[in-house]
Amino acid sequence: MATVTYDQATRIYPGSDKPAVDKLDITIEDGEFLVLVGPSGCGKSTSLRMLAGLEDVDEGAIRIGDRDVTHLPPKDRDIAMVFQNYALYPHMTVADNMGFALKIAGVPKAEIRQKVEDAAKILDLTEYLGRKPKALSGGQRQRVAMGRAIVREPQVFLMDEPLSNLDAKLRVQTRTQIAGLQRRLGITTVYVTHDQVEAMTMGDRVAVLKDGLLQQVDSPRNMYDRPANLFVAGFIGSPAMNLIEVPITDGGVKFGNSVVPVSREALAGAEGERTVTVGIRPEHFDIVEQNGAAAKSLSTDTPAGLAVTVNVVEELGADGYVYGTAEVGGAVKDLVVRVNGRQVPAKGTQLHVVPQPGETHVFSTSTGKRLTG
Ligand SMILES: Nc1ncnc2c1ncn2[C@@H]1O[C@H](COP(=O)(O)OP(=O)(O)O)[C@@H](O)[C@H]1O
Ligand SMILES: [Mg+2]
């Protein structure tokens, strides 16, 4: 087992002047499950392939344990990779596919058989060892690809979107299996996905990339609770965090008819700006008034908070999501609000919402950086 260190590692593809991976700096702990996540083209596969030795490192270094592997050929790195398309040999049986790398390495036959059988047991593949890949389901093929990596007992597992060829239900099952297996084997793993739910449910830590630049590395919990910038805030979480540009006022920000308190320290970070961008997750609104009727009959005051017109209601049973619009600073803005599944508002009505105390995220509108602690 081993740590993995990306030390300012950079990849600039020939003919390009912009790095595909730009000074990547991450230390992955021994036995850790690290997920690299980000939109298509952000440099996930390139980062993984640099670690595998399948892509040059133009600047910086990569280490496995205390070995500098930056310029080592793939076969000398002691890693095993699981690809998106599994890359199984169609003419070989499951057992031969799983044992192939060991055979090439000159491992004695009996030892290979033992290792393949052990891995097959772990992966529930024992009864399929004699079959060819074409006689397997997608999920079984995926497990053979995992088995082929496991039998090598590498220092590091690398996986590039290994679930993207499975249907939705199987993908959910398999992600639990892979995460469980990784924990059992305790092998340092770098896992690539574009799916933030996969990242959040599988990783010990998650690293978010955008345009080749690392945005944040954190535990799933911290990533959700304290996104470091507007990009991470919008990328992690489904439905996405509401991000609303609001005017700064005395002691806070103006949110519809209410003032949401924001600390002086946080607002100091927005020095010289008239607005900040406030982030509120759909589950962090309090509904102070539904339909706009009740409170008006009791008082002549304008209702507190922000008026949201309900356009669509998505009912999920336990919860409902209101997709609505609100007028903020003269512009119409889309908003998502989670509501009780048993009390969903009707389409076309109005809600007044305020953010729950302590559940607002404040970002600089100009730099995107998080301002709240
Ligand atoms: N072999 C290559 N030659 C030139 N550019 C490449 C090559 N592979 C990837 N790229 C570019 O590098 C960037 C990162 O690609 P990649 O690492 O594959 O992204 P991801 O896996 O996150 O979708 C993209 O802009 C992509 O077009
Ligand atoms: Mg990729």
PDB file of C-alpha atoms in Angstrom, residues 11-304:
ATOM      1  CA  ARG A  11       0.168  18.100 -18.783  1.00  0.00           C
ATOM      2  CA  ILE A  12       0.221  20.245 -21.912  1.00  0.00           C
ATOM      3  CA  TYR A  13      -0.823  18.264 -24.979  1.00  0.00           C
ATOM      4  CA  PRO A  14       1.319  18.868 -28.055  1.00  0.00           C
ATOM      5  CA  GLY A  15      -0.144  21.642 -30.172  1.00  0.00           C
ATOM      6  CA  SER A  16      -2.052  23.133 -27.251  1.00  0.00           C
ATOM      7  CA  ASP A  17      -0.950  26.212 -25.330  1.00  0.00           C
ATOM      8  CA  LYS A  18      -3.317  25.610 -22.436  1.00  0.00           C
ATOM      9  CA  PRO A  19      -2.546  22.852 -19.918  1.00  0.00           C
ATOM     10  CA  ALA A  20      -5.119  20.019 -19.807  1.00  0.00           C
ATOM     11  CA  VAL A  21      -4.002  19.550 -16.185  1.00  0.00           C
ATOM     12  CA  ASP A  22      -2.511  22.604 -14.542  1.00  0.00           C
ATOM     13  CA  LYS A  23      -0.157  22.272 -11.523  1.00  0.00           C
ATOM     14  CA  LEU A  24      -2.229  19.572  -9.876  1.00  0.00           C
ATOM     15  CA  ASP A  25      -1.337  19.293  -6.204  1.00  0.00           C
ATOM     16  CA  ILE A  26      -2.976  16.509  -4.172  1.00  0.00           C
ATOM     17  CA  THR A  27      -1.697  14.037  -1.620  1.00  0.00           C
ATOM     18  CA  ILE A  28      -3.785  10.889  -1.375  1.00  0.00           C
ATOM     19  CA  GLU A  29      -3.442   8.962   1.857  1.00  0.00           C
ATOM     20  CA  ASP A  30      -2.516   5.318   2.131  1.00  0.00           C
ATOM     21  CA  GLY A  31      -5.717   3.300   1.672  1.00  0.00           C
ATOM     22  CA  GLU A  32      -7.779   6.334   0.771  1.00  0.00           C
ATOM     23  CA  PHE A  33     -10.544   6.385  -1.854  1.00  0.00           C
ATOM     24  CA  LEU A  34     -10.137   9.659  -3.716  1.00  0.00           C
ATOM     25  CA  VAL A  35     -12.634  10.654  -6.390  1.00  0.00           C
ATOM     26  CA  LEU A  36     -11.720  13.080  -9.167  1.00  0.00           C
ATOM     27  CA  VAL A  37     -14.877  14.744 -10.420  1.00  0.00           C
ATOM     28  CA  GLY A  38     -15.738  17.540 -12.820  1.00  0.00           C
ATOM     29  CA  PRO A  39     -17.471  18.249 -16.111  1.00  0.00           C
ATOM     30  CA  SER A  40     -16.419  16.599 -19.349  1.00  0.00           C
ATOM     31  CA  GLY A  41     -13.051  17.828 -20.582  1.00  0.00           C
ATOM     32  CA  CYS A  42     -11.866  19.179 -17.215  1.00  0.00           C
ATOM     33  CA  GLY A  43      -8.809  16.888 -17.151  1.00  0.00           C
ATOM     34  CA  LYS A  44      -9.909  13.904 -15.052  1.00  0.00           C
ATOM     35  CA  SER A  45      -8.778  11.167 -17.416  1.00  0.00           C
ATOM     36  CA  THR A  46      -5.568  13.020 -18.172  1.00  0.00           C
ATOM     37  CA  SER A  47      -4.786  13.251 -14.441  1.00  0.00           C
ATOM     38  CA  LEU A  48      -5.415   9.532 -14.016  1.00  0.00           C
ATOM     39  CA  ARG A  49      -3.406   8.609 -17.103  1.00  0.00           C
ATOM     40  CA  MET A  50      -0.487  10.694 -15.862  1.00  0.00           C
ATOM     41  CA  LEU A  51      -0.487   8.603 -12.687  1.00  0.00           C
ATOM     42  CA  ALA A  52      -0.769   5.420 -14.745  1.00  0.00           C
ATOM     43  CA  GLY A  53       2.160   6.410 -16.949  1.00  0.00           C
ATOM     44  CA  LEU A  54      -0.029   6.535 -20.071  1.00  0.00           C
ATOM     45  CA  GLU A  55       0.439  10.280 -20.441  1.00  0.00           C
ATOM     46  CA  ASP A  56       3.563  12.415 -20.111  1.00  0.00           C
ATOM     47  CA  VAL A  57       4.042  14.749 -17.176  1.00  0.00           C
ATOM     48  CA  ASP A  58       5.386  18.008 -18.634  1.00  0.00           C
ATOM     49  CA  GLU A  59       6.081  19.781 -15.356  1.00  0.00           C
ATOM     50  CA  GLY A  60       6.059  18.752 -11.712  1.00  0.00           C
ATOM     51  CA  ALA A  61       6.215  15.206 -10.382  1.00  0.00           C
ATOM     52  CA  ILE A  62       4.131  12.211  -9.353  1.00  0.00           C
ATOM     53  CA  ARG A  63       5.108   9.939  -6.485  1.00  0.00           C
ATOM     54  CA  ILE A  64       3.753   6.611  -5.254  1.00  0.00           C
ATOM     55  CA  GLY A  65       4.884   6.202  -1.670  1.00  0.00           C
ATOM     56  CA  ASP A  66       8.354   7.725  -1.756  1.00  0.00           C
ATOM     57  CA  ARG A  67       9.079   6.465  -5.270  1.00  0.00           C
ATOM     58  CA  ASP A  68       9.234   9.156  -7.918  1.00  0.00           C
ATOM     59  CA  VAL A  69       7.331   7.521 -10.788  1.00  0.00           C
ATOM     60  CA  THR A  70       7.112  10.625 -13.000  1.00  0.00           C
ATOM     61  CA  HIS A  71       9.046   9.042 -15.847  1.00  0.00           C
ATOM     62  CA  LEU A  72       8.620   5.319 -15.109  1.00  0.00           C
ATOM     63  CA  PRO A  73       6.888   3.128 -17.703  1.00  0.00           C
ATOM     64  CA  PRO A  74       3.376   1.960 -16.674  1.00  0.00           C
ATOM     65  CA  LYS A  75       4.461  -1.612 -15.948  1.00  0.00           C
ATOM     66  CA  ASP A  76       6.936  -0.477 -13.295  1.00  0.00           C
ATOM     67  CA  ARG A  77       4.470   1.629 -11.315  1.00  0.00           C
ATOM     68  CA  ASP A  78       2.622  -1.145  -9.465  1.00  0.00           C
ATOM     69  CA  ILE A  79      -0.822   0.134 -10.352  1.00  0.00           C
ATOM     70  CA  ALA A  80      -3.878  -1.528 -11.875  1.00  0.00           C
ATOM     71  CA  MET A  81      -6.394   0.343 -13.965  1.00  0.00           C
ATOM     72  CA  VAL A  82     -10.080  -0.313 -14.649  1.00  0.00           C
ATOM     73  CA  PHE A  83     -11.288   1.397 -17.813  1.00  0.00           C
ATOM     74  CA  GLN A  84     -14.729   2.587 -18.799  1.00  0.00           C
ATOM     75  CA  ASN A  85     -15.041  -0.010 -21.589  1.00  0.00           C
ATOM     76  CA  TYR A  86     -13.413  -2.748 -19.392  1.00  0.00           C
ATOM     77  CA  ALA A  87     -11.100  -3.747 -22.292  1.00  0.00           C
ATOM     78  CA  LEU A  88     -11.658  -7.493 -21.799  1.00  0.00           C
ATOM     79  CA  TYR A  89     -10.196  -9.942 -24.315  1.00  0.00           C
ATOM     80  CA  PRO A  90     -13.236 -11.406 -26.119  1.00  0.00           C
ATOM     81  CA  HIS A  91     -11.577 -14.705 -27.028  1.00  0.00           C
ATOM     82  CA  MET A  92     -10.446 -15.490 -23.466  1.00  0.00           C
ATOM     83  CA  THR A  93     -12.481 -16.952 -20.624  1.00  0.00           C
ATOM     84  CA  VAL A  94     -13.216 -14.920 -17.524  1.00  0.00           C
ATOM     85  CA  ALA A  95     -10.483 -16.806 -15.653  1.00  0.00           C
ATOM     86  CA  ASP A  96      -7.909 -16.154 -18.384  1.00  0.00           C
ATOM     87  CA  ASN A  97      -8.904 -12.500 -18.591  1.00  0.00           C
ATOM     88  CA  MET A  98      -8.464 -12.128 -14.851  1.00  0.00           C
ATOM     89  CA  GLY A  99      -5.154 -13.959 -14.761  1.00  0.00           C
ATOM     90  CA  PHE A 100      -3.640 -12.517 -17.916  1.00  0.00           C
ATOM     91  CA  ALA A 101      -1.419  -9.875 -16.340  1.00  0.00           C
ATOM     92  CA  LEU A 102      -0.038 -12.438 -13.897  1.00  0.00           C
ATOM     93  CA  LYS A 103       0.689 -14.855 -16.746  1.00  0.00           C
ATOM     94  CA  ILE A 104       2.611 -12.157 -18.604  1.00  0.00           C
ATOM     95  CA  ALA A 105       4.532 -11.457 -15.395  1.00  0.00           C
ATOM     96  CA  GLY A 106       5.545 -15.138 -15.279  1.00  0.00           C
ATOM     97  CA  VAL A 107       3.622 -16.059 -12.129  1.00  0.00           C
ATOM     98  CA  PRO A 108       3.335 -19.883 -11.759  1.00  0.00           C
ATOM     99  CA  LYS A 109       0.050 -21.378 -13.010  1.00  0.00           C
ATOM    100  CA  ALA A 110      -1.129 -22.767  -9.674  1.00  0.00           C
ATOM    101  CA  GLU A 111      -0.607 -19.428  -7.994  1.00  0.00           C
ATOM    102  CA  ILE A 112      -2.534 -17.637 -10.737  1.00  0.00           C
ATOM    103  CA  ARG A 113      -5.405 -20.075 -10.392  1.00  0.00           C
ATOM    104  CA  GLN A 114      -5.530 -19.506  -6.644  1.00  0.00           C
ATOM    105  CA  LYS A 115      -5.557 -15.732  -6.985  1.00  0.00           C
ATOM    106  CA  VAL A 116      -8.201 -15.794  -9.703  1.00  0.00           C
ATOM    107  CA  GLU A 117     -10.413 -18.084  -7.630  1.00  0.00           C
ATOM    108  CA  ASP A 118     -10.016 -15.869  -4.561  1.00  0.00           C
ATOM    109  CA  ALA A 119     -10.919 -12.758  -6.518  1.00  0.00           C
ATOM    110  CA  ALA A 120     -13.838 -14.550  -8.198  1.00  0.00           C
ATOM    111  CA  LYS A 121     -15.189 -15.455  -4.783  1.00  0.00           C
ATOM    112  CA  ILE A 122     -15.030 -11.846  -3.586  1.00  0.00           C
ATOM    113  CA  LEU A 123     -16.745 -10.660  -6.757  1.00  0.00           C
ATOM    114  CA  ASP A 124     -19.360 -13.399  -7.033  1.00  0.00           C
ATOM    115  CA  LEU A 125     -17.905 -14.647 -10.304  1.00  0.00           C
ATOM    116  CA  THR A 126     -17.004 -18.227  -9.407  1.00  0.00           C
ATOM    117  CA  GLU A 127     -19.646 -19.830 -11.604  1.00  0.00           C
ATOM    118  CA  TYR A 128     -18.670 -17.685 -14.604  1.00  0.00           C
ATOM    119  CA  LEU A 129     -14.935 -18.390 -14.683  1.00  0.00           C
ATOM    120  CA  GLY A 130     -15.240 -20.624 -17.763  1.00  0.00           C
ATOM    121  CA  ARG A 131     -17.386 -18.203 -19.789  1.00  0.00           C
ATOM    122  CA  LYS A 132     -16.353 -15.745 -22.461  1.00  0.00           C
ATOM    123  CA  PRO A 133     -17.140 -12.052 -21.902  1.00  0.00           C
ATOM    124  CA  LYS A 134     -19.894 -12.028 -24.531  1.00  0.00           C
ATOM    125  CA  ALA A 135     -21.887 -14.501 -22.425  1.00  0.00           C
ATOM    126  CA  LEU A 136     -21.907 -12.125 -19.435  1.00  0.00           C
ATOM    127  CA  SER A 137     -24.175  -9.259 -18.427  1.00  0.00           C
ATOM    128  CA  GLY A 138     -22.805  -5.709 -18.279  1.00  0.00           C
ATOM    129  CA  GLY A 139     -22.527  -5.886 -14.507  1.00  0.00           C
ATOM    130  CA  GLN A 140     -20.634  -9.183 -14.654  1.00  0.00           C
ATOM    131  CA  ARG A 141     -18.196  -7.803 -17.215  1.00  0.00           C
ATOM    132  CA  GLN A 142     -17.622  -4.847 -14.974  1.00  0.00           C
ATOM    133  CA  ARG A 143     -16.779  -7.225 -12.125  1.00  0.00           C
ATOM    134  CA  VAL A 144     -14.358  -9.171 -14.322  1.00  0.00           C
ATOM    135  CA  ALA A 145     -12.569  -5.896 -15.033  1.00  0.00           C
ATOM    136  CA  MET A 146     -12.401  -5.289 -11.279  1.00  0.00           C
ATOM    137  CA  GLY A 147     -11.176  -8.853 -10.745  1.00  0.00           C
ATOM    138  CA  ARG A 148      -8.388  -8.380 -13.234  1.00  0.00           C
ATOM    139  CA  ALA A 149      -7.198  -5.401 -11.204  1.00  0.00           C
ATOM    140  CA  ILE A 150      -7.575  -7.151  -7.847  1.00  0.00           C
ATOM    141  CA  VAL A 151      -5.534 -10.265  -8.692  1.00  0.00           C
ATOM    142  CA  ARG A 152      -2.511  -8.079  -9.298  1.00  0.00           C
ATOM    143  CA  GLU A 153      -2.576  -6.811  -5.717  1.00  0.00           C
ATOM    144  CA  PRO A 154      -1.290  -3.421  -6.836  1.00  0.00           C
ATOM    145  CA  GLN A 155      -0.294  -0.540  -4.618  1.00  0.00           C
ATOM    146  CA  VAL A 156      -2.862   1.679  -6.302  1.00  0.00           C
ATOM    147  CA  PHE A 157      -6.149   1.137  -8.156  1.00  0.00           C
ATOM    148  CA  LEU A 158      -7.074   3.573 -10.898  1.00  0.00           C
ATOM    149  CA  MET A 159     -10.618   3.634 -12.227  1.00  0.00           C
ATOM    150  CA  ASP A 160     -11.874   5.803 -15.056  1.00  0.00           C
ATOM    151  CA  GLU A 161     -15.690   6.015 -15.106  1.00  0.00           C
ATOM    152  CA  PRO A 162     -16.003   2.243 -14.564  1.00  0.00           C
ATOM    153  CA  LEU A 163     -19.777   2.400 -14.117  1.00  0.00           C
ATOM    154  CA  SER A 164     -20.787   4.549 -17.045  1.00  0.00           C
ATOM    155  CA  ASN A 165     -21.768   1.579 -19.224  1.00  0.00           C
ATOM    156  CA  LEU A 166     -24.226   0.206 -16.679  1.00  0.00           C
ATOM    157  CA  ASP A 167     -27.908   1.086 -16.444  1.00  0.00           C
ATOM    158  CA  ALA A 168     -28.996   3.422 -13.662  1.00  0.00           C
ATOM    159  CA  LYS A 169     -30.115   0.814 -11.139  1.00  0.00           C
ATOM    160  CA  LEU A 170     -27.066  -1.397 -11.556  1.00  0.00           C
ATOM    161  CA  ARG A 171     -24.834   1.647 -11.328  1.00  0.00           C
ATOM    162  CA  VAL A 172     -26.201   2.456  -7.887  1.00  0.00           C
ATOM    163  CA  GLN A 173     -25.710  -1.138  -6.675  1.00  0.00           C
ATOM    164  CA  THR A 174     -22.260  -1.417  -8.154  1.00  0.00           C
ATOM    165  CA  ARG A 175     -21.021   1.818  -6.658  1.00  0.00           C
ATOM    166  CA  THR A 176     -21.802   0.481  -3.202  1.00  0.00           C
ATOM    167  CA  GLN A 177     -20.033  -2.788  -4.042  1.00  0.00           C
ATOM    168  CA  ILE A 178     -16.913  -1.045  -5.319  1.00  0.00           C
ATOM    169  CA  ALA A 179     -16.744   1.288  -2.339  1.00  0.00           C
ATOM    170  CA  GLY A 180     -17.216  -1.668   0.038  1.00  0.00           C
ATOM    171  CA  LEU A 181     -14.617  -3.750  -1.749  1.00  0.00           C
ATOM    172  CA  GLN A 182     -12.104  -0.920  -1.720  1.00  0.00           C
ATOM    173  CA  ARG A 183     -12.561  -0.478   2.009  1.00  0.00           C
ATOM    174  CA  ARG A 184     -12.102  -4.201   2.589  1.00  0.00           C
ATOM    175  CA  LEU A 185      -8.959  -4.406   0.473  1.00  0.00           C
ATOM    176  CA  GLY A 186      -7.627  -1.090   1.771  1.00  0.00           C
ATOM    177  CA  ILE A 187      -5.848  -0.297  -1.493  1.00  0.00           C
ATOM    178  CA  THR A 188      -5.290   3.373  -2.285  1.00  0.00           C
ATOM    179  CA  THR A 189      -7.719   4.219  -5.077  1.00  0.00           C
ATOM    180  CA  VAL A 190      -8.137   7.097  -7.491  1.00  0.00           C
ATOM    181  CA  TYR A 191     -11.561   7.019  -9.106  1.00  0.00           C
ATOM    182  CA  VAL A 192     -12.718   9.271 -11.928  1.00  0.00           C
ATOM    183  CA  THR A 193     -16.329  10.216 -12.606  1.00  0.00           C
ATOM    184  CA  HIS A 194     -18.306  13.128 -14.034  1.00  0.00           C
ATOM    185  CA  ASP A 195     -21.207  12.227 -11.741  1.00  0.00           C
ATOM    186  CA  GLN A 196     -21.190  14.254  -8.556  1.00  0.00           C
ATOM    187  CA  VAL A 197     -23.580  11.876  -6.792  1.00  0.00           C
ATOM    188  CA  GLU A 198     -21.177   8.998  -7.462  1.00  0.00           C
ATOM    189  CA  ALA A 199     -18.318  11.141  -6.196  1.00  0.00           C
ATOM    190  CA  MET A 200     -20.113  12.170  -3.024  1.00  0.00           C
ATOM    191  CA  THR A 201     -21.336   8.661  -2.158  1.00  0.00           C
ATOM    192  CA  MET A 202     -18.109   6.785  -2.881  1.00  0.00           C
ATOM    193  CA  GLY A 203     -15.177   8.989  -1.957  1.00  0.00           C
ATOM    194  CA  ASP A 204     -13.396   9.385   1.360  1.00  0.00           C
ATOM    195  CA  ARG A 205     -12.458  12.680  -0.227  1.00  0.00           C
ATOM    196  CA  VAL A 206     -13.520  14.341  -3.436  1.00  0.00           C
ATOM    197  CA  ALA A 207     -11.372  16.521  -5.696  1.00  0.00           C
ATOM    198  CA  VAL A 208     -13.270  18.861  -8.011  1.00  0.00           C
ATOM    199  CA  LEU A 209     -11.541  19.878 -11.254  1.00  0.00           C
ATOM    200  CA  LYS A 210     -12.526  22.561 -13.742  1.00  0.00           C
ATOM    201  CA  ASP A 211     -10.573  23.506 -16.867  1.00  0.00           C
ATOM    202  CA  GLY A 212      -7.565  21.539 -15.620  1.00  0.00           C
ATOM    203  CA  LEU A 213      -7.506  23.422 -12.326  1.00  0.00           C
ATOM    204  CA  LEU A 214      -8.165  21.881  -8.931  1.00  0.00           C
ATOM    205  CA  GLN A 215     -11.032  23.756  -7.263  1.00  0.00           C
ATOM    206  CA  GLN A 216     -11.278  21.986  -3.894  1.00  0.00           C
ATOM    207  CA  VAL A 217     -10.298  18.702  -2.226  1.00  0.00           C
ATOM    208  CA  ASP A 218     -12.433  17.802   0.732  1.00  0.00           C
ATOM    209  CA  SER A 219     -14.601  15.216   2.431  1.00  0.00           C
ATOM    210  CA  PRO A 220     -18.047  14.922   0.830  1.00  0.00           C
ATOM    211  CA  ARG A 221     -19.563  16.535   3.915  1.00  0.00           C
ATOM    212  CA  ASN A 222     -17.280  19.583   3.817  1.00  0.00           C
ATOM    213  CA  MET A 223     -17.649  19.879   0.073  1.00  0.00           C
ATOM    214  CA  TYR A 224     -21.410  20.121   0.527  1.00  0.00           C
ATOM    215  CA  ASP A 225     -21.376  22.343   3.608  1.00  0.00           C
ATOM    216  CA  ARG A 226     -18.522  24.656   2.692  1.00  0.00           C
ATOM    217  CA  PRO A 227     -17.974  24.839  -1.068  1.00  0.00           C
ATOM    218  CA  ALA A 228     -14.854  26.925  -1.710  1.00  0.00           C
ATOM    219  CA  ASN A 229     -16.210  28.838  -4.677  1.00  0.00           C
ATOM    220  CA  LEU A 230     -19.221  29.409  -6.905  1.00  0.00           C
ATOM    221  CA  PHE A 231     -18.248  26.621  -9.283  1.00  0.00           C
ATOM    222  CA  VAL A 232     -18.128  23.941  -6.573  1.00  0.00           C
ATOM    223  CA  ALA A 233     -21.288  25.366  -5.002  1.00  0.00           C
ATOM    224  CA  GLY A 234     -23.185  24.926  -8.254  1.00  0.00           C
ATOM    225  CA  PHE A 235     -21.606  21.605  -9.214  1.00  0.00           C
ATOM    226  CA  ILE A 236     -22.055  19.620  -5.999  1.00  0.00           C
ATOM    227  CA  GLY A 237     -25.630  18.894  -4.942  1.00  0.00           C
ATOM    228  CA  SER A 238     -28.800  17.951  -6.807  1.00  0.00           C
ATOM    229  CA  PRO A 239     -30.978  19.905  -7.369  1.00  0.00           C
ATOM    230  CA  ALA A 240     -28.219  22.496  -7.437  1.00  0.00           C
ATOM    231  CA  MET A 241     -27.691  25.230  -4.880  1.00  0.00           C
ATOM    232  CA  ASN A 242     -29.581  28.439  -5.655  1.00  0.00           C
ATOM    233  CA  LEU A 243     -27.074  31.196  -6.390  1.00  0.00           C
ATOM    234  CA  ILE A 244     -28.532  34.664  -6.225  1.00  0.00           C
ATOM    235  CA  GLU A 245     -26.783  37.983  -6.651  1.00  0.00           C
ATOM    236  CA  VAL A 246     -28.096  40.341  -3.951  1.00  0.00           C
ATOM    237  CA  PRO A 247     -27.293  43.880  -2.789  1.00  0.00           C
ATOM    238  CA  ILE A 248     -25.159  44.383   0.313  1.00  0.00           C
ATOM    239  CA  THR A 249     -26.907  46.429   3.008  1.00  0.00           C
ATOM    240  CA  ASP A 250     -26.269  47.329   6.646  1.00  0.00           C
ATOM    241  CA  GLY A 251     -25.350  44.173   8.571  1.00  0.00           C
ATOM    242  CA  GLY A 252     -26.139  41.775   5.790  1.00  0.00           C
ATOM    243  CA  VAL A 253     -27.686  41.374   2.387  1.00  0.00           C
ATOM    244  CA  LYS A 254     -31.089  42.291   1.093  1.00  0.00           C
ATOM    245  CA  PHE A 255     -33.122  39.226   0.282  1.00  0.00           C
ATOM    246  CA  GLY A 256     -36.475  40.297  -1.087  1.00  0.00           C
ATOM    247  CA  ASN A 257     -38.228  42.089   1.755  1.00  0.00           C
ATOM    248  CA  SER A 258     -35.878  40.710   4.421  1.00  0.00           C
ATOM    249  CA  VAL A 259     -32.321  41.363   5.457  1.00  0.00           C
ATOM    250  CA  VAL A 260     -30.256  38.214   5.858  1.00  0.00           C
ATOM    251  CA  PRO A 261     -27.467  38.824   8.350  1.00  0.00           C
ATOM    252  CA  VAL A 262     -23.932  38.302   7.082  1.00  0.00           C
ATOM    253  CA  SER A 263     -20.886  38.798   9.267  1.00  0.00           C
ATOM    254  CA  ARG A 264     -18.796  41.932   8.889  1.00  0.00           C
ATOM    255  CA  GLU A 265     -15.714  39.800   8.210  1.00  0.00           C
ATOM    256  CA  ALA A 266     -17.415  38.055   5.315  1.00  0.00           C
ATOM    257  CA  LEU A 267     -18.654  41.301   3.781  1.00  0.00           C
ATOM    258  CA  ALA A 268     -15.194  42.817   4.178  1.00  0.00           C
ATOM    259  CA  GLY A 269     -14.086  40.267   1.580  1.00  0.00           C
ATOM    260  CA  ALA A 270     -16.400  41.922  -0.938  1.00  0.00           C
ATOM    261  CA  GLU A 271     -14.748  45.277  -0.435  1.00  0.00           C
ATOM    262  CA  GLY A 272     -15.668  47.833  -3.058  1.00  0.00           C
ATOM    263  CA  GLU A 273     -18.505  45.721  -4.460  1.00  0.00           C
ATOM    264  CA  ARG A 274     -22.190  46.506  -4.232  1.00  0.00           C
ATOM    265  CA  THR A 275     -23.427  42.944  -4.434  1.00  0.00           C
ATOM    266  CA  VAL A 276     -22.446  39.475  -3.302  1.00  0.00           C
ATOM    267  CA  THR A 277     -23.751  36.117  -4.501  1.00  0.00           C
ATOM    268  CA  VAL A 278     -25.690  34.224  -1.879  1.00  0.00           C
ATOM    269  CA  GLY A 279     -25.998  30.450  -2.118  1.00  0.00           C
ATOM    270  CA  ILE A 280     -28.923  28.601  -0.551  1.00  0.00           C
ATOM    271  CA  ARG A 281     -29.584  24.898  -0.987  1.00  0.00           C
ATOM    272  CA  PRO A 282     -33.179  23.940  -1.888  1.00  0.00           C
ATOM    273  CA  GLU A 283     -33.648  22.313   1.544  1.00  0.00           C
ATOM    274  CA  HIS A 284     -32.538  25.402   3.432  1.00  0.00           C
ATOM    275  CA  PHE A 285     -35.503  27.689   2.878  1.00  0.00           C
ATOM    276  CA  ASP A 286     -38.191  28.360   5.438  1.00  0.00           C
ATOM    277  CA  ILE A 287     -41.536  29.038   3.890  1.00  0.00           C
ATOM    278  CA  VAL A 288     -42.892  32.023   5.785  1.00  0.00           C
ATOM    279  CA  GLU A 289     -46.041  32.191   3.767  1.00  0.00           C
ATOM    280  CA  GLN A 290     -47.815  30.037   1.267  1.00  0.00           C
ATOM    281  CA  ASN A 291     -50.128  31.425  -1.395  1.00  0.00           C
ATOM    282  CA  GLY A 292     -49.658  35.027  -0.295  1.00  0.00           C
ATOM    283  CA  ALA A 293     -53.166  35.101   1.205  1.00  0.00           C
ATOM    284  CA  ALA A 294     -52.967  34.189   4.882  1.00  0.00           C
ATOM    285  CA  ALA A 295     -50.614  36.849   6.150  1.00  0.00           C
ATOM    286  CA  LYS A 296     -52.182  39.636   4.153  1.00  0.00           C
ATOM    287  CA  SER A 297     -55.530  39.106   5.800  1.00  0.00           C
ATOM    288  CA  LEU A 298     -53.873  39.343   9.220  1.00  0.00           C
ATOM    289  CA  SER A 299     -51.762  42.386   8.618  1.00  0.00           C
ATOM    290  CA  THR A 300     -51.149  45.073   6.096  1.00  0.00           C
ATOM    291  CA  ASP A 301     -47.379  44.476   6.175  1.00  0.00           C
ATOM    292  CA  THR A 302     -45.640  43.205   3.109  1.00  0.00           C
ATOM    293  CA  PRO A 303     -44.761  39.550   3.733  1.00  0.00           C
ATOM    294  CA  ALA A 304     -41.175  38.822   4.712  1.00  0.00           C
TER     295      ALA A 304
END
